[in-house]
Amino acid sequence: MEKNELELLSIAKTASLLQIGKDTLHSLINEGKIGVILVGKRKKIPYMEIVRFQKESIITGVKDVTPIISDIEIRQILNSPFRRKKSLRGEEILNKLILEG
């Protein structure tokens, strides 16, 4: 095993290992999805807790999802002669779809 099973990791190191931001890690901790050990006033995450979280978070059997709007429809909207801006926000795309649909 690469890591010592008893190793306690800092918030920064755990976030780095999971390839997420520290704010996301704090949210996972606050939601009870990742457990911590308090060492003084600091929160430490046991390495084995990261392993547990990863195992329990694996999603299997994901089915293909049909998109609501196709790539071709998005290109048509983006290339529309009525388009005034270089980029469209999601709200603008949705409004255009509603008006054209």
Tab-separated table of N, CA, C and O in Angstrom:
chain	number	residue	atom	x	y	z
A	1	MET	N	0.852	-1.173	0.000
A	1	MET	CA	0.000	0.000	0.000
A	1	MET	C	0.904	1.244	0.000
A	1	MET	O	1.880	1.300	0.732
A	2	GLU	N	0.569	2.214	-0.820
A	2	GLU	CA	1.392	3.416	-0.959
A	2	GLU	C	1.387	4.273	0.295
A	2	GLU	O	2.408	4.765	0.722
A	3	LYS	N	0.246	4.486	0.866
A	3	LYS	CA	0.111	5.372	2.025
A	3	LYS	C	-0.038	4.552	3.297
A	3	LYS	O	-0.562	3.449	3.287
A	4	ASN	N	0.394	5.150	4.385
A	4	ASN	CA	0.197	4.552	5.695
A	4	ASN	C	-1.291	4.669	6.024
A	4	ASN	O	-1.862	5.759	5.980
A	5	GLU	N	-1.930	3.568	6.338
A	5	GLU	CA	-3.369	3.568	6.614
A	5	GLU	C	-3.744	4.487	7.767
A	5	GLU	O	-4.864	4.949	7.856
A	6	LEU	N	-2.822	4.747	8.677
A	6	LEU	CA	-3.109	5.584	9.836
A	6	LEU	C	-2.756	7.052	9.617
A	6	LEU	O	-2.958	7.875	10.503
A	7	GLU	N	-2.240	7.392	8.445
A	7	GLU	CA	-1.813	8.763	8.169
A	7	GLU	C	-2.996	9.727	8.231
A	7	GLU	O	-4.087	9.436	7.731
A	8	LEU	N	-2.775	10.864	8.884
A	8	LEU	CA	-3.782	11.924	8.945
A	8	LEU	C	-3.344	13.038	8.007
A	8	LEU	O	-2.209	13.505	8.071
A	9	LEU	N	-4.254	13.452	7.139
A	9	LEU	CA	-3.935	14.437	6.115
A	9	LEU	C	-4.599	15.773	6.408
A	9	LEU	O	-5.704	15.829	6.955
A	10	SER	N	-3.954	16.830	5.993
A	10	SER	CA	-4.525	18.167	6.138
A	10	SER	C	-5.649	18.354	5.124
A	10	SER	O	-5.794	17.573	4.178
A	11	ILE	N	-6.421	19.401	5.323
A	11	ILE	CA	-7.482	19.752	4.374
A	11	ILE	C	-6.870	19.989	2.996
A	11	ILE	O	-7.361	19.471	1.990
A	12	ALA	N	-5.794	20.757	2.941
A	12	ALA	CA	-5.160	21.081	1.653
A	12	ALA	C	-4.663	19.825	0.947
A	12	ALA	O	-4.873	19.657	-0.262
A	13	LYS	N	-4.005	18.933	1.691
A	13	LYS	CA	-3.475	17.705	1.083
A	13	LYS	C	-4.607	16.802	0.617
A	13	LYS	O	-4.537	16.217	-0.470
A	14	THR	N	-5.670	16.698	1.405
A	14	THR	CA	-6.812	15.861	1.021
A	14	THR	C	-7.474	16.405	-0.234
A	14	THR	O	-7.784	15.649	-1.157
A	15	ALA	N	-7.688	17.717	-0.273
A	15	ALA	CA	-8.295	18.338	-1.459
A	15	ALA	C	-7.430	18.071	-2.683
A	15	ALA	O	-7.939	17.740	-3.761
A	16	SER	N	-6.135	18.177	-2.522
A	16	SER	CA	-5.207	17.921	-3.627
A	16	SER	C	-5.293	16.466	-4.096
A	16	SER	O	-5.359	16.202	-5.299
A	17	LEU	N	-5.317	15.536	-3.159
A	17	LEU	CA	-5.408	14.114	-3.519
A	17	LEU	C	-6.710	13.796	-4.247
A	17	LEU	O	-6.723	13.006	-5.187
A	18	LEU	N	-7.804	14.409	-3.804
A	18	LEU	CA	-9.106	14.162	-4.420
A	18	LEU	C	-9.320	15.018	-5.671
A	18	LEU	O	-10.321	14.862	-6.357
A	19	GLN	N	-8.388	15.924	-5.929
A	19	GLN	CA	-8.467	16.834	-7.068
A	19	GLN	C	-9.744	17.671	-7.036
A	19	GLN	O	-10.463	17.809	-8.026
A	20	ILE	N	-10.020	18.210	-5.848
A	20	ILE	CA	-11.150	19.108	-5.654
A	20	ILE	C	-10.648	20.332	-4.891
A	20	ILE	O	-9.555	20.316	-4.331
A	21	GLY	N	-11.455	21.366	-4.845
A	21	GLY	CA	-11.090	22.552	-4.091
A	21	GLY	C	-11.338	22.357	-2.602
A	21	GLY	O	-12.096	21.473	-2.183
A	22	LYS	N	-10.702	23.215	-1.807
A	22	LYS	CA	-10.884	23.129	-0.358
A	22	LYS	C	-12.324	23.438	0.036
A	22	LYS	O	-12.849	22.830	0.973
A	23	ASP	N	-12.985	24.365	-0.671
A	23	ASP	CA	-14.391	24.667	-0.369
A	23	ASP	C	-15.275	23.445	-0.600
A	23	ASP	O	-16.178	23.157	0.188
A	24	THR	N	-15.007	22.726	-1.684
A	24	THR	CA	-15.780	21.501	-1.963
A	24	THR	C	-15.535	20.469	-0.875
A	24	THR	O	-16.476	19.813	-0.406
A	25	LEU	N	-14.288	20.339	-0.453
A	25	LEU	CA	-13.969	19.394	0.618
A	25	LEU	C	-14.681	19.787	1.911
A	25	LEU	O	-15.258	18.930	2.586
A	26	HIS	N	-14.677	21.070	2.247
A	26	HIS	CA	-15.390	21.511	3.451
A	26	HIS	C	-16.882	21.187	3.345
A	26	HIS	O	-17.506	20.780	4.335
A	27	SER	N	-17.463	21.341	2.151
A	27	SER	CA	-18.879	20.993	1.959
A	27	SER	C	-19.104	19.507	2.201
A	27	SER	O	-20.081	19.121	2.854
A	28	LEU	N	-18.217	18.666	1.672
A	28	LEU	CA	-18.348	17.220	1.870
A	28	LEU	C	-18.233	16.859	3.351
A	28	LEU	O	-18.945	15.982	3.842
A	29	ILE	N	-17.354	17.550	4.063
A	29	ILE	CA	-17.205	17.315	5.503
A	29	ILE	C	-18.467	17.754	6.230
A	29	ILE	O	-19.014	17.014	7.063
A	30	ASN	N	-18.967	18.950	5.910
A	30	ASN	CA	-20.172	19.476	6.571
A	30	ASN	C	-21.406	18.632	6.280
A	30	ASN	O	-22.313	18.556	7.104
A	31	GLU	N	-21.454	17.992	5.100
A	31	GLU	CA	-22.574	17.118	4.733
A	31	GLU	C	-22.434	15.719	5.348
A	31	GLU	O	-23.313	14.886	5.196
A	32	GLY	N	-21.324	15.474	6.037
A	32	GLY	CA	-21.100	14.174	6.661
A	32	GLY	C	-20.629	13.097	5.704
A	32	GLY	O	-20.648	11.917	6.033
A	33	LYS	N	-20.205	13.484	4.507
A	33	LYS	CA	-19.755	12.507	3.524
A	33	LYS	C	-18.301	12.100	3.730
A	33	LYS	O	-17.899	11.015	3.307
A	34	ILE	N	-17.529	12.970	4.350
A	34	ILE	CA	-16.142	12.659	4.689
A	34	ILE	C	-15.954	12.987	6.162
A	34	ILE	O	-16.259	14.095	6.599
A	35	GLY	N	-15.452	12.010	6.911
A	35	GLY	CA	-15.235	12.201	8.337
A	35	GLY	C	-13.877	12.824	8.616
A	35	GLY	O	-12.945	12.706	7.817
A	36	VAL	N	-13.795	13.497	9.738
A	36	VAL	CA	-12.543	14.137	10.147
A	36	VAL	C	-12.217	13.756	11.578
A	36	VAL	O	-13.073	13.295	12.325
A	37	ILE	N	-10.983	13.979	11.938
A	37	ILE	CA	-10.524	13.844	13.318
A	37	ILE	C	-10.018	15.214	13.727
A	37	ILE	O	-9.252	15.838	12.989
A	38	LEU	N	-10.478	15.694	14.871
A	38	LEU	CA	-9.994	16.978	15.363
A	38	LEU	C	-8.698	16.759	16.130
A	38	LEU	O	-8.644	15.965	17.064
A	39	VAL	N	-7.662	17.460	15.697
A	39	VAL	CA	-6.369	17.442	16.378
A	39	VAL	C	-6.155	18.872	16.835
A	39	VAL	O	-5.795	19.735	16.047
A	40	GLY	N	-6.477	19.096	18.105
A	40	GLY	CA	-6.509	20.477	18.586
A	40	GLY	C	-7.681	21.179	17.906
A	40	GLY	O	-8.806	20.702	17.951
A	41	LYS	N	-7.402	22.271	17.217
A	41	LYS	CA	-8.455	22.985	16.478
A	41	LYS	C	-8.441	22.644	14.988
A	41	LYS	O	-9.266	23.130	14.237
A	42	ARG	N	-7.502	21.814	14.591
A	42	ARG	CA	-7.369	21.483	13.173
A	42	ARG	C	-8.118	20.206	12.819
A	42	ARG	O	-8.152	19.253	13.598
A	43	LYS	N	-8.704	20.217	11.616
A	43	LYS	CA	-9.372	19.027	11.106
A	43	LYS	C	-8.368	18.232	10.288
A	43	LYS	O	-7.708	18.766	9.401
A	44	LYS	N	-8.270	16.953	10.598
A	44	LYS	CA	-7.398	16.046	9.856
A	44	LYS	C	-8.253	14.922	9.291
A	44	LYS	O	-9.202	14.457	9.928
A	45	ILE	N	-7.927	14.500	8.093
A	45	ILE	CA	-8.687	13.444	7.438
A	45	ILE	C	-7.826	12.191	7.381
A	45	ILE	O	-6.732	12.204	6.813
A	46	PRO	N	-8.320	11.099	7.977
A	46	PRO	CA	-7.574	9.845	7.892
A	46	PRO	C	-7.514	9.370	6.437
A	46	PRO	O	-8.502	9.447	5.707
A	47	TYR	N	-6.351	8.880	6.036
A	47	TYR	CA	-6.191	8.378	4.668
A	47	TYR	C	-7.258	7.342	4.340
A	47	TYR	O	-7.838	7.358	3.249
A	48	MET	N	-7.558	6.472	5.279
A	48	MET	CA	-8.557	5.425	5.026
A	48	MET	C	-9.961	6.006	4.816
A	48	MET	O	-10.802	5.399	4.178
A	49	GLU	N	-10.203	7.202	5.352
A	49	GLU	CA	-11.490	7.865	5.130
A	49	GLU	C	-11.621	8.287	3.663
A	49	GLU	O	-12.690	8.215	3.076
A	50	ILE	N	-10.507	8.701	3.085
A	50	ILE	CA	-10.513	9.059	1.659
A	50	ILE	C	-10.792	7.819	0.815
A	50	ILE	O	-11.594	7.860	-0.116
A	51	VAL	N	-10.154	6.701	1.178
A	51	VAL	CA	-10.377	5.448	0.457
A	51	VAL	C	-11.843	5.044	0.563
A	51	VAL	O	-12.480	4.679	-0.434
A	52	ARG	N	-12.417	5.127	1.775
A	52	ARG	CA	-13.831	4.774	1.975
A	52	ARG	C	-14.732	5.666	1.134
A	52	ARG	O	-15.630	5.193	0.439
A	53	PHE	N	-14.488	6.965	1.181
A	53	PHE	CA	-15.307	7.915	0.424
A	53	PHE	C	-15.259	7.598	-1.074
A	53	PHE	O	-16.291	7.576	-1.744
A	54	GLN	N	-14.080	7.322	-1.589
A	54	GLN	CA	-13.959	7.009	-3.011
A	54	GLN	C	-14.716	5.733	-3.365
A	54	GLN	O	-15.436	5.702	-4.362
A	55	LYS	N	-14.585	4.700	-2.550
A	55	LYS	CA	-15.276	3.435	-2.826
A	55	LYS	C	-16.788	3.623	-2.814
A	55	LYS	O	-17.494	3.089	-3.665
A	56	GLU	N	-17.289	4.390	-1.852
A	56	GLU	CA	-18.733	4.584	-1.734
A	56	GLU	C	-19.280	5.558	-2.776
A	56	GLU	O	-20.478	5.602	-3.013
A	57	SER	N	-18.406	6.328	-3.398
A	57	SER	CA	-18.854	7.326	-4.367
A	57	SER	C	-18.821	6.832	-5.802
A	57	SER	O	-19.268	7.541	-6.703
A	58	ILE	N	-18.310	5.644	-6.016
A	58	ILE	CA	-18.216	5.114	-7.376
A	58	ILE	C	-19.619	4.824	-7.902
A	58	ILE	O	-20.429	4.180	-7.234
A	59	ILE	N	-19.892	5.311	-9.086
A	59	ILE	CA	-21.179	5.081	-9.742
A	59	ILE	C	-20.945	4.076	-10.852
A	59	ILE	O	-20.078	4.257	-11.704
A	60	THR	N	-21.731	3.020	-10.847
A	60	THR	CA	-21.611	2.011	-11.898
A	60	THR	C	-22.937	1.891	-12.629
A	60	THR	O	-23.990	2.265	-12.114
A	61	GLY	N	-22.873	1.385	-13.821
A	61	GLY	CA	-24.091	1.156	-14.595
A	61	GLY	C	-24.766	2.426	-15.064
A	61	GLY	O	-25.976	2.459	-15.237
A	62	VAL	N	-23.974	3.473	-15.279
A	62	VAL	CA	-24.556	4.727	-15.759
A	62	VAL	C	-25.021	4.525	-17.189
A	62	VAL	O	-24.268	4.069	-18.041
A	63	LYS	N	-26.269	4.849	-17.442
A	63	LYS	CA	-26.833	4.708	-18.775
A	63	LYS	C	-26.600	5.983	-19.562
A	63	LYS	O	-26.487	7.068	-19.005
A	64	ASP	N	-26.528	5.827	-20.864
A	64	ASP	CA	-26.397	7.010	-21.710
A	64	ASP	C	-27.634	7.871	-21.544
A	64	ASP	O	-28.754	7.382	-21.506
A	65	VAL	N	-27.414	9.145	-21.443
A	65	VAL	CA	-28.510	10.091	-21.274
A	65	VAL	C	-28.658	10.872	-22.567
A	65	VAL	O	-27.694	11.357	-23.133
A	66	THR	N	-29.876	10.959	-23.056
A	66	THR	CA	-30.136	11.730	-24.256
A	66	THR	C	-30.179	13.199	-23.891
A	66	THR	O	-30.924	13.600	-22.999
A	67	PRO	N	-29.361	14.008	-24.562
A	67	PRO	CA	-29.358	15.435	-24.235
A	67	PRO	C	-30.677	16.091	-24.620
A	67	PRO	O	-31.346	15.661	-25.554
A	68	ILE	N	-31.036	17.131	-23.885
A	68	ILE	CA	-32.262	17.869	-24.172
A	68	ILE	C	-32.127	18.624	-25.482
A	68	ILE	O	-33.061	18.734	-26.252
A	69	ILE	N	-30.940	19.123	-25.740
A	69	ILE	CA	-30.679	19.873	-26.964
A	69	ILE	C	-29.435	19.279	-27.604
A	69	ILE	O	-28.459	18.982	-26.940
A	70	SER	N	-29.476	19.093	-28.897
A	70	SER	CA	-28.355	18.461	-29.589
A	70	SER	C	-27.260	19.472	-29.908
A	70	SER	O	-27.483	20.685	-29.893
A	71	ASP	N	-26.098	18.947	-30.235
A	71	ASP	CA	-24.983	19.804	-30.648
A	71	ASP	C	-25.351	20.610	-31.894
A	71	ASP	O	-24.978	21.769	-32.032
A	72	ILE	N	-26.080	19.986	-32.802
A	72	ILE	CA	-26.475	20.677	-34.045
A	72	ILE	C	-27.382	21.850	-33.722
A	72	ILE	O	-27.210	22.948	-34.263
A	73	GLU	N	-28.346	21.651	-32.815
A	73	GLU	CA	-29.244	22.752	-32.432
A	73	GLU	C	-28.481	23.885	-31.764
A	73	GLU	O	-28.748	25.055	-32.008
A	74	ILE	N	-27.500	23.553	-30.943
A	74	ILE	CA	-26.689	24.583	-30.292
A	74	ILE	C	-25.915	25.369	-31.346
A	74	ILE	O	-25.878	26.599	-31.312
A	75	ARG	N	-25.324	24.654	-32.328
A	75	ARG	CA	-24.592	25.348	-33.394
A	75	ARG	C	-25.508	26.252	-34.200
A	75	ARG	O	-25.131	27.350	-34.594
A	76	GLN	N	-26.737	25.794	-34.466
A	76	GLN	CA	-27.688	26.619	-35.210
A	76	GLN	C	-28.009	27.904	-34.456
A	76	GLN	O	-28.073	28.978	-35.040
A	77	ILE	N	-28.184	27.786	-33.158
A	77	ILE	CA	-28.467	28.969	-32.349
A	77	ILE	C	-27.269	29.904	-32.339
A	77	ILE	O	-27.403	31.107	-32.527
A	78	LEU	N	-26.088	29.341	-32.162
A	78	LEU	CA	-24.885	30.168	-32.100
A	78	LEU	C	-24.575	30.836	-33.434
A	78	LEU	O	-23.972	31.896	-33.474
A	79	ASN	N	-24.997	30.217	-34.539
A	79	ASN	CA	-24.739	30.789	-35.863
A	79	ASN	C	-25.923	31.575	-36.399
A	79	ASN	O	-25.919	32.002	-37.553
A	80	SER	N	-26.936	31.766	-35.594
A	80	SER	CA	-28.138	32.483	-36.000
A	80	SER	C	-27.803	33.922	-36.394
A	80	SER	O	-27.005	34.587	-35.741
A	81	PRO	N	-28.427	34.447	-37.472
A	81	PRO	CA	-28.179	35.833	-37.869
A	81	PRO	C	-28.703	36.835	-36.837
A	81	PRO	O	-28.308	37.994	-36.842
A	82	PHE	N	-29.567	36.390	-35.954
A	82	PHE	CA	-30.124	37.277	-34.931
A	82	PHE	C	-29.210	37.399	-33.720
A	82	PHE	O	-29.449	38.203	-32.840
A	83	ARG	N	-28.172	36.600	-33.709
A	83	ARG	CA	-27.234	36.608	-32.591
A	83	ARG	C	-26.388	37.871	-32.651
A	83	ARG	O	-25.774	38.174	-33.646
A	84	ARG	N	-26.372	38.620	-31.550
A	84	ARG	CA	-25.651	39.892	-31.510
A	84	ARG	C	-24.342	39.821	-30.740
A	84	ARG	O	-23.447	40.588	-30.978
A	85	LYS	N	-24.243	38.911	-29.819
A	85	LYS	CA	-23.072	38.847	-28.954
A	85	LYS	C	-22.140	37.740	-29.414
A	85	LYS	O	-22.551	36.811	-30.088
A	86	LYS	N	-20.879	37.834	-28.990
A	86	LYS	CA	-19.922	36.786	-29.310
A	86	LYS	C	-20.218	35.508	-28.541
A	86	LYS	O	-19.900	34.436	-28.978
A	87	SER	N	-20.809	35.621	-27.367
A	87	SER	CA	-21.149	34.440	-26.585
A	87	SER	C	-22.549	34.604	-26.020
A	87	SER	O	-22.996	35.710	-25.759
A	88	LEU	N	-23.228	33.492	-25.875
A	88	LEU	CA	-24.572	33.488	-25.316
A	88	LEU	C	-24.545	32.862	-23.945
A	88	LEU	O	-23.877	31.860	-23.717
A	89	ARG	N	-25.305	33.426	-23.044
A	89	ARG	CA	-25.473	32.811	-21.732
A	89	ARG	C	-26.536	31.731	-21.849
A	89	ARG	O	-27.362	31.743	-22.762
A	90	GLY	N	-26.535	30.820	-20.900
A	90	GLY	CA	-27.505	29.725	-20.910
A	90	GLY	C	-28.941	30.222	-20.952
A	90	GLY	O	-29.799	29.670	-21.638
A	91	GLU	N	-29.216	31.305	-20.231
A	91	GLU	CA	-30.565	31.871	-20.204
A	91	GLU	C	-30.980	32.366	-21.587
A	91	GLU	O	-32.104	32.162	-22.019
A	92	GLU	N	-30.046	32.977	-22.302
A	92	GLU	CA	-30.349	33.473	-23.645
A	92	GLU	C	-30.619	32.315	-24.602
A	92	GLU	O	-31.516	32.388	-25.435
A	93	ILE	N	-29.833	31.254	-24.483
A	93	ILE	CA	-30.046	30.081	-25.335
A	93	ILE	C	-31.419	29.486	-25.058
A	93	ILE	O	-32.170	29.165	-25.976
A	94	LEU	N	-31.769	29.365	-23.779
A	94	LEU	CA	-33.065	28.807	-23.408
A	94	LEU	C	-34.205	29.665	-23.953
A	94	LEU	O	-35.169	29.149	-24.527
A	95	ASN	N	-34.101	30.974	-23.796
A	95	ASN	CA	-35.147	31.881	-24.320
A	95	ASN	C	-35.271	31.754	-25.829
A	95	ASN	O	-36.377	31.742	-26.373
A	96	LYS	N	-34.150	31.642	-26.519
A	96	LYS	CA	-34.179	31.501	-27.976
A	96	LYS	C	-34.848	30.192	-28.359
A	96	LYS	O	-35.631	30.156	-29.308
A	97	LEU	N	-34.562	29.131	-27.624
A	97	LEU	CA	-35.193	27.838	-27.914
A	97	LEU	C	-36.699	27.908	-27.705
A	97	LEU	O	-37.472	27.367	-28.494
A	98	ILE	N	-37.118	28.576	-26.661
A	98	ILE	CA	-38.545	28.692	-26.373
A	98	ILE	C	-39.229	29.484	-27.465
A	98	ILE	O	-40.307	29.108	-27.959
A	99	LEU	N	-38.626	30.570	-27.892
A	99	LEU	CA	-39.214	31.422	-28.938
A	99	LEU	C	-39.250	30.715	-30.279
A	99	LEU	O	-40.213	30.856	-31.033
A	100	GLU	N	-38.208	29.926	-30.601
A	100	GLU	CA	-38.168	29.232	-31.878
A	100	GLU	C	-38.949	27.932	-31.862
A	100	GLU	O	-39.379	27.452	-32.890
A	101	GLY	N	-39.073	27.335	-30.652
A	101	GLY	CA	-39.700	26.024	-30.526
A	101	GLY	C	-41.152	26.113	-30.640
A	101	GLY	O	-41.958	25.470	-31.154
